[in-house]
Amino acid sequence: MAFKYLTRILEELGCISIYNSPLDTKLLCIQRFVRLFAYGGSTLILVSYLSALGIPKSQIGLFMTLTLVGDVFISLLLTLFADALGRKAVLALGALLMTASGIVFALSGNYWVLLTAAIFGVISPGGNEVGPFRAIEESVVAHLTPAENRSDVYAWYSLVGTAGTAFGIMTCGWVVSSLQSTKGMDNVDAYRMAYFAYAALGLVKFILACGLSERVEADKLPAKDDPATRPLLESENGPEVAKKPKKSMLPFISKTSRVIVVNLCILFALDAFASGLAPLSWVTYFFREKFDLHEGRLGSLFFTTSIISAASMLVASSISKRIGNVKTMVFTHLPSAIALALIPIPSSVTGAIVFLVLRSCTQSMDVAPRSAFLADIILPNERTAVMGAINVVKTCSQSIGPSITGVLADHGLFWVAFVMAGSLKATYDLGMLAVFLGHEKREEEEAQAEVSTERAQNGEAAA
């Protein structure tokens, strides 16, 4: 009996699905952990490193903005040709770019050289995913995983990444602090050692990418001269090829969907812009500057908040089943927005940490309901185009924020960025509730009507 309950718990947690997944899927999860581990460490020290080099905060903000803009174009270029060049090859190339960026950051102190390495290489200014990795990896996971197990595998894929960021932040913080206290290194030298480690992790990721099998590649289309693809009937003069109308390169989006897409883009752009005002790298720098926390304590602090944030994601699905996706998104995200705006208000580090922890408790609870909501509200044949458009809008909007925060920090108005970010996120939440709550209710009523109709038809048939 105990074994039966244990098995059921493991199934609910998705442990059995990930255990039974192919080796390639496990390698992708390990790659994601290694990559986010490196991103987390880099994010903790990025602003401090650039500041220690004597770069003004306004230029640091511009640095982060241009890095995000460059990431949009580099990622788009690589993902467009990933299937043609080979997914394995593109993942390996991305790992080498990551290594190259780490080496340049460890050896150079020139602003423009570092900016070039960040734009054309792989450096995360906010601890989030950058580069072409996630889009390709999620495509491979879908390719290798049965439909009924995908949600479990994707959940573990996401949690592994969050854990990687958390452990990367903590490890980097205490290693840098140890180098400063025991080896007598100054800040710049200690930070450069961290970027050498970043480059080494890029090589580890390269080795893992090379270990993937050919199963990760996209299915090849049949060759044009393949006999299996020829028409059954051919004329004496040769095959008759039916003329097909030319298809537009632009995807078709219905009029109803266009209204929804415009509303989604406006609201998500507002939320992304707010996130850009207070990315993790600026938040860690704020705590370092205002409260004089060394990297070790910063690492432990943001390790704790990251773990809390990851654990909260497991609760969101249960809540959304009871109150719906839109209400879950709003009622969990709104408290975190308020807490974000209040972080700079306390004069003591304890008060600021309280609001930081409160924010992390519900900060990520809207992620899974948002994905489910988008899957429901967007037509299946339009999802790829719409999701691509939304991601571009979000990244472009987010890229504006760090520059504004840099200017505010230079003028002693760092706290304004937090208040603005929290206020804008709260506006986004209320906007989602006002615009899309009716859509969800309508869908629920239609679903209930369909169920009632089926039951009535079944009853008539039985009679």
CSV table of C-alpha atoms in Angstrom, one decimal:
chain,number,residue,atom,x,y,z
A,1,MET,CA,0.0,0.0,0.0
A,2,ALA,CA,2.8,2.4,0.9
A,3,PHE,CA,4.6,1.7,-2.4
A,4,LYS,CA,1.3,2.4,-4.3
A,5,TYR,CA,1.0,5.8,-2.6
A,6,LEU,CA,4.6,6.6,-3.1
A,7,THR,CA,4.3,5.8,-6.8
A,8,ARG,CA,1.3,8.0,-7.1
A,9,ILE,CA,3.1,10.9,-5.4
A,10,LEU,CA,6.0,10.5,-7.8
A,11,GLU,CA,3.7,10.5,-10.7
A,12,GLU,CA,2.0,13.7,-9.6
A,13,LEU,CA,5.4,15.3,-9.2
A,14,GLY,CA,6.4,14.2,-12.7
A,15,CYS,CA,9.4,12.2,-11.3
A,16,ILE,CA,8.4,9.1,-13.3
A,17,SER,CA,8.0,11.0,-16.5
A,18,ILE,CA,11.5,12.6,-16.3
A,19,TYR,CA,13.0,9.3,-15.2
A,20,ASN,CA,11.6,7.5,-18.2
A,21,SER,CA,12.5,10.3,-20.6
A,22,PRO,CA,15.3,9.7,-23.2
A,23,LEU,CA,19.0,10.4,-22.3
A,24,ASP,CA,18.9,13.4,-24.7
A,25,THR,CA,16.1,15.0,-22.6
A,26,LYS,CA,18.2,14.5,-19.4
A,27,LEU,CA,21.2,16.0,-21.1
A,28,LEU,CA,19.2,19.1,-22.1
A,29,CYS,CA,18.0,19.5,-18.4
A,30,ILE,CA,21.6,19.2,-17.2
A,31,GLN,CA,22.7,21.8,-19.9
A,32,ARG,CA,20.0,24.2,-18.7
A,33,PHE,CA,21.2,23.8,-15.1
A,34,VAL,CA,24.8,24.5,-16.1
A,35,ARG,CA,23.8,27.5,-18.2
A,36,LEU,CA,21.5,29.1,-15.6
A,37,PHE,CA,24.1,28.4,-12.9
A,38,ALA,CA,26.5,30.5,-15.0
A,39,TYR,CA,23.9,33.2,-15.7
A,40,GLY,CA,23.1,33.5,-12.0
A,41,GLY,CA,26.7,34.0,-11.0
A,42,SER,CA,27.2,36.6,-13.8
A,43,THR,CA,24.1,38.5,-12.8
A,44,LEU,CA,25.1,38.8,-9.2
A,45,ILE,CA,28.4,40.7,-10.1
A,46,LEU,CA,27.7,42.2,-13.5
A,47,VAL,CA,26.7,45.8,-12.3
A,48,SER,CA,29.3,45.7,-9.5
A,49,TYR,CA,32.0,44.6,-12.0
A,50,LEU,CA,31.2,47.4,-14.5
A,51,SER,CA,31.0,49.9,-11.7
A,52,ALA,CA,34.3,48.8,-10.3
A,53,LEU,CA,35.8,49.5,-13.8
A,54,GLY,CA,34.7,53.1,-13.4
A,55,ILE,CA,31.8,52.9,-15.8
A,56,PRO,CA,28.9,55.4,-14.9
A,57,LYS,CA,25.6,53.9,-13.9
A,58,SER,CA,23.9,55.5,-16.9
A,59,GLN,CA,26.3,53.7,-19.3
A,60,ILE,CA,25.8,50.5,-17.3
A,61,GLY,CA,22.0,50.8,-18.0
A,62,LEU,CA,22.7,51.4,-21.7
A,63,PHE,CA,25.0,48.4,-21.7
A,64,MET,CA,22.2,46.1,-20.4
A,65,THR,CA,19.7,47.6,-22.9
A,66,LEU,CA,21.9,47.0,-25.9
A,67,THR,CA,22.7,43.5,-24.7
A,68,LEU,CA,19.0,42.6,-24.6
A,69,VAL,CA,18.5,44.2,-28.1
A,70,GLY,CA,21.5,42.3,-29.5
A,71,ASP,CA,20.2,39.1,-28.0
A,72,VAL,CA,16.8,39.5,-29.8
A,73,PHE,CA,18.5,39.6,-33.2
A,74,ILE,CA,21.2,36.9,-32.5
A,75,SER,CA,18.7,34.5,-31.1
A,76,LEU,CA,16.2,35.1,-33.9
A,77,LEU,CA,18.9,34.5,-36.5
A,78,LEU,CA,20.2,31.3,-34.9
A,79,THR,CA,16.7,29.8,-34.2
A,80,LEU,CA,15.5,30.6,-37.7
A,81,PHE,CA,18.3,28.4,-39.1
A,82,ALA,CA,18.6,25.9,-36.3
A,83,ASP,CA,16.7,23.1,-38.1
A,84,ALA,CA,18.6,23.7,-41.3
A,85,LEU,CA,22.1,23.9,-39.7
A,86,GLY,CA,21.3,21.2,-37.1
A,87,ARG,CA,20.0,21.8,-33.6
A,88,LYS,CA,23.0,20.1,-32.0
A,89,ALA,CA,25.4,22.3,-33.9
A,90,VAL,CA,23.6,25.5,-33.0
A,91,LEU,CA,23.5,24.5,-29.3
A,92,ALA,CA,27.2,23.8,-29.5
A,93,LEU,CA,27.9,27.1,-31.2
A,94,GLY,CA,25.9,29.0,-28.5
A,95,ALA,CA,28.0,27.3,-25.8
A,96,LEU,CA,31.2,28.5,-27.6
A,97,LEU,CA,29.8,32.0,-27.8
A,98,MET,CA,29.2,31.8,-24.1
A,99,THR,CA,32.8,30.7,-23.4
A,100,ALA,CA,34.1,33.5,-25.6
A,101,SER,CA,32.1,36.1,-23.8
A,102,GLY,CA,33.4,34.9,-20.4
A,103,ILE,CA,37.0,35.1,-21.6
A,104,VAL,CA,36.6,38.6,-22.9
A,105,PHE,CA,34.9,39.8,-19.7
A,106,ALA,CA,37.8,38.2,-17.7
A,107,LEU,CA,40.5,39.8,-19.7
A,108,SER,CA,39.2,43.2,-20.9
A,109,GLY,CA,38.2,46.4,-19.0
A,110,ASN,CA,37.2,48.4,-22.1
A,111,TYR,CA,33.5,49.4,-22.2
A,112,TRP,CA,33.1,48.9,-25.9
A,113,VAL,CA,34.9,45.6,-26.0
A,114,LEU,CA,32.7,44.3,-23.2
A,115,LEU,CA,29.6,45.6,-24.9
A,116,THR,CA,30.6,43.9,-28.2
A,117,ALA,CA,31.2,40.6,-26.3
A,118,ALA,CA,27.8,40.9,-24.5
A,119,ILE,CA,25.9,41.7,-27.8
A,120,PHE,CA,27.4,39.1,-30.0
A,121,GLY,CA,28.2,36.6,-27.3
A,122,VAL,CA,26.0,35.2,-24.5
A,123,ILE,CA,25.8,37.3,-21.3
A,124,SER,CA,22.6,37.5,-19.3
A,125,PRO,CA,22.0,41.0,-17.8
A,126,GLY,CA,19.1,39.8,-15.6
A,127,GLY,CA,19.7,36.2,-14.8
A,128,ASN,CA,17.0,35.2,-17.3
A,129,GLU,CA,17.4,33.1,-20.5
A,130,VAL,CA,19.4,34.7,-23.3
A,131,GLY,CA,20.7,33.3,-26.5
A,132,PRO,CA,19.0,30.7,-28.7
A,133,PHE,CA,19.1,27.8,-26.2
A,134,ARG,CA,15.6,27.7,-24.7
A,135,ALA,CA,13.6,27.9,-27.9
A,136,ILE,CA,15.7,25.1,-29.4
A,137,GLU,CA,15.7,22.9,-26.3
A,138,GLU,CA,11.9,23.2,-25.8
A,139,SER,CA,11.4,22.2,-29.4
A,140,VAL,CA,13.6,19.2,-28.9
A,141,VAL,CA,11.8,18.2,-25.7
A,142,ALA,CA,8.5,18.4,-27.5
A,143,HIS,CA,10.0,16.3,-30.3
A,144,LEU,CA,11.3,13.6,-27.9
A,145,THR,CA,8.5,13.5,-25.3
A,146,PRO,CA,5.0,12.0,-25.7
A,147,ALA,CA,2.2,14.6,-25.5
A,148,GLU,CA,0.8,13.1,-22.2
A,149,ASN,CA,4.2,13.6,-20.5
A,150,ARG,CA,5.2,17.0,-21.8
A,151,SER,CA,3.8,19.0,-19.0
A,152,ASP,CA,5.8,17.0,-16.4
A,153,VAL,CA,9.0,17.2,-18.4
A,154,TYR,CA,8.6,20.9,-19.0
A,155,ALA,CA,7.9,21.5,-15.3
A,156,TRP,CA,11.2,19.8,-14.4
A,157,TYR,CA,13.0,21.6,-17.2
A,158,SER,CA,11.8,24.9,-15.7
A,159,LEU,CA,12.5,24.0,-12.1
A,160,VAL,CA,16.0,22.8,-13.0
A,161,GLY,CA,16.8,26.2,-14.5
A,162,THR,CA,15.5,28.1,-11.5
A,163,ALA,CA,17.6,25.9,-9.2
A,164,GLY,CA,20.6,26.5,-11.4
A,165,THR,CA,20.2,30.3,-11.1
A,166,ALA,CA,19.8,30.1,-7.3
A,167,PHE,CA,22.9,27.9,-6.8
A,168,GLY,CA,24.9,30.0,-9.2
A,169,ILE,CA,24.1,33.2,-7.3
A,170,MET,CA,25.0,31.7,-4.0
A,171,THR,CA,28.2,30.0,-5.2
A,172,CYS,CA,29.5,33.0,-7.0
A,173,GLY,CA,28.8,35.2,-4.0
A,174,TRP,CA,30.7,33.2,-1.5
A,175,VAL,CA,33.6,32.4,-3.9
A,176,VAL,CA,34.1,36.1,-4.7
A,177,SER,CA,34.0,36.9,-1.0
A,178,SER,CA,36.5,34.1,-0.2
A,179,LEU,CA,38.9,35.4,-2.9
A,180,GLN,CA,38.7,38.9,-1.5
A,181,SER,CA,39.2,37.9,2.2
A,182,THR,CA,41.6,35.0,1.9
A,183,LYS,CA,43.5,35.7,-1.3
A,184,GLY,CA,43.6,39.5,-0.8
A,185,MET,CA,42.2,40.1,-4.3
A,186,ASP,CA,40.6,43.4,-5.1
A,187,ASN,CA,37.0,43.6,-6.5
A,188,VAL,CA,38.0,43.6,-10.1
A,189,ASP,CA,40.3,40.7,-9.9
A,190,ALA,CA,37.8,38.6,-7.9
A,191,TYR,CA,35.1,39.4,-10.5
A,192,ARG,CA,37.4,38.4,-13.3
A,193,MET,CA,38.0,35.0,-11.8
A,194,ALA,CA,34.3,34.5,-11.7
A,195,TYR,CA,34.1,35.2,-15.4
A,196,PHE,CA,36.9,32.7,-16.1
A,197,ALA,CA,34.6,30.2,-14.3
A,198,TYR,CA,31.8,31.4,-16.5
A,199,ALA,CA,33.9,30.6,-19.6
A,200,ALA,CA,34.7,27.1,-18.2
A,201,LEU,CA,31.0,26.4,-17.7
A,202,GLY,CA,30.5,27.3,-21.3
A,203,LEU,CA,32.9,24.6,-22.2
A,204,VAL,CA,31.1,22.1,-20.0
A,205,LYS,CA,27.9,23.0,-21.8
A,206,PHE,CA,29.7,22.5,-25.2
A,207,ILE,CA,30.7,19.0,-24.2
A,208,LEU,CA,27.1,18.2,-23.1
A,209,ALA,CA,25.8,19.6,-26.4
A,210,CYS,CA,28.2,17.4,-28.3
A,211,GLY,CA,26.9,14.4,-26.4
A,212,LEU,CA,23.4,14.7,-27.8
A,213,SER,CA,22.4,12.1,-30.3
A,214,GLU,CA,20.9,12.6,-33.8
A,215,ARG,CA,17.4,12.1,-32.4
A,216,VAL,CA,17.4,15.7,-31.4
A,217,GLU,CA,17.4,16.9,-35.0
A,218,ALA,CA,14.2,17.9,-36.8
A,219,ASP,CA,12.6,15.4,-39.0
A,220,LYS,CA,13.7,15.8,-42.6
A,221,LEU,CA,11.1,16.5,-45.3
A,222,PRO,CA,11.0,13.9,-48.2
A,223,ALA,CA,13.2,14.7,-51.1
A,224,LYS,CA,11.5,16.2,-54.1
A,225,ASP,CA,12.5,13.3,-56.4
A,226,ASP,CA,11.6,10.6,-53.9
A,227,PRO,CA,9.4,8.0,-55.8
A,228,ALA,CA,7.1,7.9,-52.7
A,229,THR,CA,6.2,11.5,-53.2
A,230,ARG,CA,5.4,11.3,-56.9
A,231,PRO,CA,1.7,11.4,-58.1
A,232,LEU,CA,0.1,8.1,-58.9
A,233,LEU,CA,-1.0,9.2,-62.3
A,234,GLU,CA,1.4,10.7,-64.8
A,235,SER,CA,0.8,11.8,-68.4
A,236,GLU,CA,2.7,10.4,-71.3
A,237,ASN,CA,4.7,13.6,-71.6
A,238,GLY,CA,5.7,13.4,-67.9
A,239,PRO,CA,4.2,14.2,-64.5
A,240,GLU,CA,1.5,16.7,-64.4
A,241,VAL,CA,2.3,19.1,-61.7
A,242,ALA,CA,-0.7,20.9,-60.2
A,243,LYS,CA,-0.1,24.6,-59.7
A,244,LYS,CA,-0.4,25.6,-56.1
A,245,PRO,CA,-1.3,29.1,-55.1
A,246,LYS,CA,1.5,31.0,-53.7
A,247,LYS,CA,1.4,31.2,-49.9
A,248,SER,CA,2.2,34.4,-48.1
A,249,MET,CA,5.3,34.3,-45.9
A,250,LEU,CA,3.2,36.1,-43.2
A,251,PRO,CA,0.9,34.0,-41.1
A,252,PHE,CA,-2.8,34.6,-41.3
A,253,ILE,CA,-4.4,35.9,-38.1
A,254,SER,CA,-8.1,36.3,-37.9
A,255,LYS,CA,-9.8,39.6,-37.1
A,256,THR,CA,-11.0,38.4,-33.7
A,257,SER,CA,-7.5,37.3,-32.8
A,258,ARG,CA,-6.0,40.6,-33.9
A,259,VAL,CA,-7.9,42.4,-31.2
A,260,ILE,CA,-6.8,39.9,-28.6
A,261,VAL,CA,-3.2,40.0,-29.8
A,262,VAL,CA,-3.1,43.8,-29.7
A,263,ASN,CA,-4.5,43.8,-26.1
A,264,LEU,CA,-2.0,41.1,-25.1
A,265,CYS,CA,1.0,42.9,-26.6
A,266,ILE,CA,0.1,46.2,-24.9
A,267,LEU,CA,-0.3,44.6,-21.4
A,268,PHE,CA,2.7,42.3,-21.7
A,269,ALA,CA,4.8,45.2,-23.0
A,270,LEU,CA,3.8,47.1,-19.9
A,271,ASP,CA,4.8,44.2,-17.6
A,272,ALA,CA,8.1,43.6,-19.5
A,273,PHE,CA,9.0,47.3,-19.3
A,274,ALA,CA,8.4,47.2,-15.6
A,275,SER,CA,10.6,44.1,-15.3
A,276,GLY,CA,13.4,45.9,-17.2
A,277,LEU,CA,13.3,48.7,-14.6
A,278,ALA,CA,14.2,46.3,-11.8
A,279,PRO,CA,16.1,43.3,-13.3
A,280,LEU,CA,17.9,41.0,-10.9
A,281,SER,CA,21.3,42.6,-11.6
A,282,TRP,CA,20.1,46.0,-10.6
A,283,VAL,CA,18.3,44.7,-7.5
A,284,THR,CA,21.4,42.9,-6.2
A,285,TYR,CA,23.5,46.1,-6.8
A,286,PHE,CA,20.9,48.2,-4.9
A,287,PHE,CA,21.2,45.9,-1.8
A,288,ARG,CA,25.0,46.1,-2.1
A,289,GLU,CA,25.2,49.8,-2.4
A,290,LYS,CA,22.5,50.8,0.1
A,291,PHE,CA,23.2,48.3,2.8
A,292,ASP,CA,26.8,47.4,2.1
A,293,LEU,CA,26.2,43.7,1.8
A,294,HIS,CA,29.1,41.7,0.5
A,295,GLU,CA,28.8,39.2,-2.3
A,296,GLY,CA,28.5,36.1,0.0
A,297,ARG,CA,25.5,37.5,1.9
A,298,LEU,CA,24.0,38.7,-1.3
A,299,GLY,CA,24.4,35.2,-2.8
A,300,SER,CA,22.7,33.6,0.1
A,301,LEU,CA,19.9,36.1,0.1
A,302,PHE,CA,19.0,35.7,-3.5
A,303,PHE,CA,19.5,32.0,-3.4
A,304,THR,CA,16.8,31.8,-0.8
A,305,THR,CA,14.4,34.1,-2.7
A,306,SER,CA,15.0,32.1,-5.9
A,307,ILE,CA,14.2,28.8,-4.2
A,308,ILE,CA,11.0,30.3,-2.6
A,309,SER,CA,10.0,31.5,-6.1
A,310,ALA,CA,10.6,28.1,-7.6
A,311,ALA,CA,8.6,26.3,-4.9
A,312,SER,CA,5.7,28.6,-5.3
A,313,MET,CA,5.3,27.6,-9.0
A,314,LEU,CA,4.0,24.2,-7.8
A,315,VAL,CA,1.1,25.8,-6.0
A,316,ALA,CA,-0.1,27.9,-8.9
A,317,SER,CA,-1.6,25.0,-10.9
A,318,SER,CA,-3.8,23.9,-8.0
A,319,ILE,CA,-5.1,27.4,-7.4
A,320,SER,CA,-5.9,28.0,-11.1
A,321,LYS,CA,-8.0,24.8,-11.2
A,322,ARG,CA,-10.2,26.4,-8.6
A,323,ILE,CA,-10.5,30.1,-9.5
A,324,GLY,CA,-9.3,30.2,-13.1
A,325,ASN,CA,-6.2,31.2,-14.9
A,326,VAL,CA,-6.8,35.0,-15.1
A,327,LYS,CA,-7.7,35.4,-11.4
A,328,THR,CA,-4.7,33.3,-10.4
A,329,MET,CA,-2.4,35.4,-12.6
A,330,VAL,CA,-3.7,38.7,-11.1
A,331,PHE,CA,-4.3,37.7,-7.4
A,332,THR,CA,-0.8,36.1,-7.1
A,333,HIS,CA,1.1,38.7,-9.2
A,334,LEU,CA,-0.4,41.8,-7.7
A,335,PRO,CA,1.0,41.2,-4.1
A,336,SER,CA,4.5,40.8,-5.6
A,337,ALA,CA,4.1,44.0,-7.5
A,338,ILE,CA,3.2,45.9,-4.3
A,339,ALA,CA,6.1,44.3,-2.5
A,340,LEU,CA,8.5,45.3,-5.3
A,341,ALA,CA,7.4,49.0,-5.0
A,342,LEU,CA,8.0,48.9,-1.2
A,343,ILE,CA,11.5,47.4,-1.3
A,344,PRO,CA,13.4,50.7,-1.2
A,345,ILE,CA,11.2,52.3,1.4
A,346,PRO,CA,12.7,50.8,4.7
A,347,SER,CA,15.9,52.3,6.0
A,348,SER,CA,17.0,49.0,7.5
A,349,VAL,CA,18.2,45.9,5.6
A,350,THR,CA,15.8,43.7,7.6
A,351,GLY,CA,12.7,45.7,6.3
A,352,ALA,CA,14.0,45.6,2.7
A,353,ILE,CA,14.6,41.9,2.9
A,354,VAL,CA,11.1,41.3,4.3
A,355,PHE,CA,9.6,42.9,1.2
A,356,LEU,CA,12.0,41.1,-1.1
A,357,VAL,CA,11.0,37.7,0.4
A,358,LEU,CA,7.3,38.6,0.2
A,359,ARG,CA,7.8,39.5,-3.4
A,360,SER,CA,9.4,36.1,-4.2
A,361,CYS,CA,6.6,34.2,-2.5
A,362,THR,CA,4.2,35.0,-5.4
A,363,GLN,CA,6.5,36.4,-8.1
A,364,SER,CA,6.5,33.4,-10.3
A,365,MET,CA,3.1,32.0,-9.5
A,366,ASP,CA,1.6,33.6,-12.6
A,367,VAL,CA,4.0,31.8,-15.1
A,368,ALA,CA,2.1,28.5,-15.5
A,369,PRO,CA,-1.4,30.0,-15.5
A,370,ARG,CA,-0.3,32.6,-18.1
A,371,SER,CA,1.0,29.8,-20.4
A,372,ALA,CA,-2.3,27.9,-20.0
A,373,PHE,CA,-4.3,31.1,-20.6
A,374,LEU,CA,-2.5,31.9,-23.8
A,375,ALA,CA,-2.9,28.3,-25.0
A,376,ASP,CA,-6.7,28.6,-24.4
A,377,ILE,CA,-7.3,32.1,-25.8
A,378,ILE,CA,-5.1,31.8,-29.0
A,379,LEU,CA,-6.3,29.6,-31.9
A,380,PRO,CA,-4.0,26.6,-32.4
A,381,ASN,CA,-3.0,27.5,-36.0
A,382,GLU,CA,-2.0,31.0,-34.8
A,383,ARG,CA,-0.1,30.2,-31.7
A,384,THR,CA,3.4,30.1,-33.2
A,385,ALA,CA,3.0,33.4,-34.9
A,386,VAL,CA,1.3,35.1,-32.0
A,387,MET,CA,3.7,33.8,-29.3
A,388,GLY,CA,6.6,34.9,-31.5
A,389,ALA,CA,5.2,38.4,-31.8
A,390,ILE,CA,4.5,38.6,-28.1
A,391,ASN,CA,8.0,37.5,-27.2
A,392,VAL,CA,9.6,40.1,-29.5
A,393,VAL,CA,7.4,42.9,-28.0
A,394,LYS,CA,8.2,41.8,-24.5
A,395,THR,CA,12.0,41.7,-25.1
A,396,CYS,CA,12.0,45.1,-26.9
A,397,SER,CA,10.0,46.6,-24.1
A,398,GLN,CA,12.2,45.1,-21.4
A,399,SER,CA,15.3,46.4,-23.0
A,400,ILE,CA,14.3,50.0,-22.4
A,401,GLY,CA,14.1,49.7,-18.6
A,402,PRO,CA,17.7,49.2,-17.6
A,403,SER,CA,18.9,52.4,-19.2
A,404,ILE,CA,16.2,54.4,-17.3
A,405,THR,CA,17.3,52.8,-14.0
A,406,GLY,CA,20.9,53.6,-14.8
A,407,VAL,CA,20.1,57.3,-15.2
A,408,LEU,CA,18.0,57.3,-12.1
A,409,ALA,CA,20.8,55.7,-10.1
A,410,ASP,CA,23.3,58.2,-11.4
A,411,HIS,CA,21.1,61.0,-10.0
A,412,GLY,CA,20.5,59.4,-6.6
A,413,LEU,CA,16.9,58.3,-7.5
A,414,PHE,CA,17.4,54.5,-7.5
A,415,TRP,CA,14.3,54.1,-5.4
A,416,VAL,CA,12.1,55.6,-8.1
A,417,ALA,CA,12.8,52.6,-10.4
A,418,PHE,CA,11.4,50.2,-7.8
A,419,VAL,CA,8.3,52.3,-7.3
A,420,MET,CA,7.7,52.7,-11.0
A,421,ALA,CA,8.2,49.0,-11.7
A,422,GLY,CA,5.8,48.0,-8.9
A,423,SER,CA,3.2,50.5,-10.0
A,424,LEU,CA,3.3,49.5,-13.6
A,425,LYS,CA,3.1,45.8,-12.8
A,426,ALA,CA,0.0,46.5,-10.6
A,427,THR,CA,-1.5,48.4,-13.6
A,428,TYR,CA,-0.8,45.4,-15.8
A,429,ASP,CA,-2.5,43.1,-13.3
A,430,LEU,CA,-5.6,45.2,-13.1
A,431,GLY,CA,-5.6,45.6,-16.9
A,432,MET,CA,-5.5,41.8,-17.4
A,433,LEU,CA,-8.4,41.4,-15.0
A,434,ALA,CA,-10.5,44.1,-16.7
A,435,VAL,CA,-9.8,43.0,-20.3
A,436,PHE,CA,-9.6,39.2,-20.2
A,437,LEU,CA,-11.8,38.0,-17.3
A,438,GLY,CA,-14.8,38.2,-19.5
A,439,HIS,CA,-13.1,36.0,-22.2
A,440,GLU,CA,-12.4,33.3,-19.6
A,441,LYS,CA,-16.0,33.3,-18.3
A,442,ARG,CA,-17.3,33.1,-21.8
A,443,GLU,CA,-15.1,30.1,-22.6
A,444,GLU,CA,-16.2,28.4,-19.4
A,445,GLU,CA,-19.9,28.9,-20.3
A,446,GLU,CA,-19.3,27.6,-23.8
A,447,ALA,CA,-17.5,24.5,-22.4
A,448,GLN,CA,-20.4,23.9,-19.9
A,449,ALA,CA,-22.9,24.3,-22.7
A,450,GLU,CA,-21.1,21.7,-24.8
A,451,VAL,CA,-21.0,19.3,-21.9
A,452,SER,CA,-24.7,19.8,-21.3
A,453,THR,CA,-25.5,19.2,-25.0
A,454,GLU,CA,-23.5,16.0,-25.0
A,455,ARG,CA,-25.2,14.7,-21.9
A,456,ALA,CA,-28.6,15.5,-23.4
A,457,GLN,CA,-27.8,13.7,-26.6
A,458,ASN,CA,-26.5,10.7,-24.7
A,459,GLY,CA,-29.7,10.7,-22.7
A,460,GLU,CA,-31.9,10.7,-25.8
A,461,ALA,CA,-29.9,7.9,-27.4
A,462,ALA,CA,-30.2,5.8,-24.2
A,463,ALA,CA,-34.0,6.4,-24.2
